[in-house]
C-alpha positions as MATLAB code, in Angstrom:
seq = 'XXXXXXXXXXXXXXXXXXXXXXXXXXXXXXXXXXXXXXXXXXXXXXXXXXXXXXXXXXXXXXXXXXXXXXXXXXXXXXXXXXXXXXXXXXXXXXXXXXXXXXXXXXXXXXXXXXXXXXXXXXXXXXXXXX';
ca = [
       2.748    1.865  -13.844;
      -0.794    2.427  -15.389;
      -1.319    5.196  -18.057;
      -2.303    8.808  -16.644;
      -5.741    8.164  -16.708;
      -5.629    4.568  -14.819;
      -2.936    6.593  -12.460;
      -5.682    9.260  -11.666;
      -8.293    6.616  -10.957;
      -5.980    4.808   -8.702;
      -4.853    8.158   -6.482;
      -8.599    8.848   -6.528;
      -9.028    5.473   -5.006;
      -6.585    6.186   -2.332;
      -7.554   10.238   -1.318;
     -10.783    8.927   -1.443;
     -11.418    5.496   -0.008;
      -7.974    5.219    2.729;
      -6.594    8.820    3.143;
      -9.734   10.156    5.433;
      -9.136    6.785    7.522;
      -8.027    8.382   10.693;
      -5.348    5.650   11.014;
      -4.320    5.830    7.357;
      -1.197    7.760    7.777;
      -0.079    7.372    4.294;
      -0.866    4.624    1.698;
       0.410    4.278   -1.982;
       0.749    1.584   -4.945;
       4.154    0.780   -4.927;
       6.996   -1.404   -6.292;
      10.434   -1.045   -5.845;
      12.400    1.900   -4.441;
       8.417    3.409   -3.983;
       8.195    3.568   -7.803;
       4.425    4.663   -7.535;
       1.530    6.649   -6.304;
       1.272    8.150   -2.937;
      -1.414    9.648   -0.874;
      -0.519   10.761    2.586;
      -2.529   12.327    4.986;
      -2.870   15.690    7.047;
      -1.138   13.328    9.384;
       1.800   12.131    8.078;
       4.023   13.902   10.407;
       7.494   14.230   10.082;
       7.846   11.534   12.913;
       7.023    9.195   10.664;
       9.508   10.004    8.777;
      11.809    7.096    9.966;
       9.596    4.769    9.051;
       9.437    5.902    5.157;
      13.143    6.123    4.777;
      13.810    3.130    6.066;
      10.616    1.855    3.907;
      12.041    3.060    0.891;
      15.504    1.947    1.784;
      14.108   -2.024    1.980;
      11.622   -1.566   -0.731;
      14.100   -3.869   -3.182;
      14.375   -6.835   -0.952;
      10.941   -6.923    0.461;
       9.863   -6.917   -3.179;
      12.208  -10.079   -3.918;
      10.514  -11.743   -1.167;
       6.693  -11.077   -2.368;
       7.940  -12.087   -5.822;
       9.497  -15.425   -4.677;
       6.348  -16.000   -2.425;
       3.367  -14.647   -4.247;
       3.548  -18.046   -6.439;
       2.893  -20.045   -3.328;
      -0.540  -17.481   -2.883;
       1.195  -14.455   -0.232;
      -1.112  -12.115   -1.178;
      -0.570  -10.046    2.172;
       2.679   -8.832    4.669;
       2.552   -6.951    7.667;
       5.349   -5.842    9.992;
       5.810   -3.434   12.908;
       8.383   -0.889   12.568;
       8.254    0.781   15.867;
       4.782    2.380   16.678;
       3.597    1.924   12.966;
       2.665   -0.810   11.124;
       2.994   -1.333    7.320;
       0.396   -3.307    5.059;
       1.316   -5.179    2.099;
      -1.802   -6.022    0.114;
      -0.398   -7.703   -2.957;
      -1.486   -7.268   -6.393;
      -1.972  -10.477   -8.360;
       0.257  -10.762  -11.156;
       2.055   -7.336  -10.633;
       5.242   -6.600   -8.980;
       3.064   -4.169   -6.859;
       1.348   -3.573   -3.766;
      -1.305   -1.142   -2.269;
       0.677   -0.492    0.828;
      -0.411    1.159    3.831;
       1.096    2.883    7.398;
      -0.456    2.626   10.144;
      -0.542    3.483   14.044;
       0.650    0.004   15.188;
      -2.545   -0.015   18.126;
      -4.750    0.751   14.743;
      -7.853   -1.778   14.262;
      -6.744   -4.229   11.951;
      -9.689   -5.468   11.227;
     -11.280   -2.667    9.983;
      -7.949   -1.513    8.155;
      -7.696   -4.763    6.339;
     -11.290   -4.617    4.988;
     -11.137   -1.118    3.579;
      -7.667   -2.001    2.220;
      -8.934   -5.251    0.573;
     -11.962   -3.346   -0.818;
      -9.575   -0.713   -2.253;
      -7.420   -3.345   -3.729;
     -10.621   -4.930   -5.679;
     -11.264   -1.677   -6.863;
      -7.344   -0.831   -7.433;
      -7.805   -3.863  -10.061;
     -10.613   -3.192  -11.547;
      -9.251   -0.268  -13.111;
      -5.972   -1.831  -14.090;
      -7.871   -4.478  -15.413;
     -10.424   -2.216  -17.661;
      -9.316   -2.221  -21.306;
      -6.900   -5.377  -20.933;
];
């Protein structure tokens, strides 16, 4: 994971730019078992709790499947667990993610532009001083 400083610019990136999405219920940079940083909103509920254990319970193999794919250009995954979706946006080169829950009747289309713009940005900054 990125050194404090790049770790502060990333959460900063994700209370700033996804958490006040009203369909952002909680979104992180992740790899396995959640190793990572979280932001979750005012409403991450506890019904959504579910949906995080058995996120964190999967996190291993899902992970073994981006790895084995990303060299063939996956650079996103979505599934539906229940009445959320979760959004994989795939960081080149990295055994991470920027990975988002959402309301599965959410917009996609505007979710997946902010997400991509917070993955440039997510990049950026673990790019600077490379």
């Amino acid at each position: 994971m990125p050194d404090p400083t790049k770790e502060d610019q990333v959460k900063n990136v994700l209370d700033e730019d996804l958490t006040p999405l009203e369909d952002v219920l909680a979104c992180m940079v992740a790899r396995k078992n959640l190793e990572g940083i979280v932001s979750m909103s005012d409403q991450f509920k506890k019904e959504i709790t579910p949906v995080w254990e058995t996120l964190k319970g999967t996190m291993d193999a899902l992970f073994d499947v981006i790895g084995h794919y990303s060299e063939y250009g996956l650079d996103k995954v979505y599934f539906e667990l229940g009445k959320y979706d979760v959004m994989f946006f795939i960081l080149p080169g990295l055994d991470t993610a920027l990975v988002a829950i959402v309301p599965a009747l959410a917009n996609r289309g505007l979710l997946e532009v902010e997400l991509e713009n917070a993955r440039r940005r997510i990049i950026k900054i673990l790019e600077e001083g490379k």
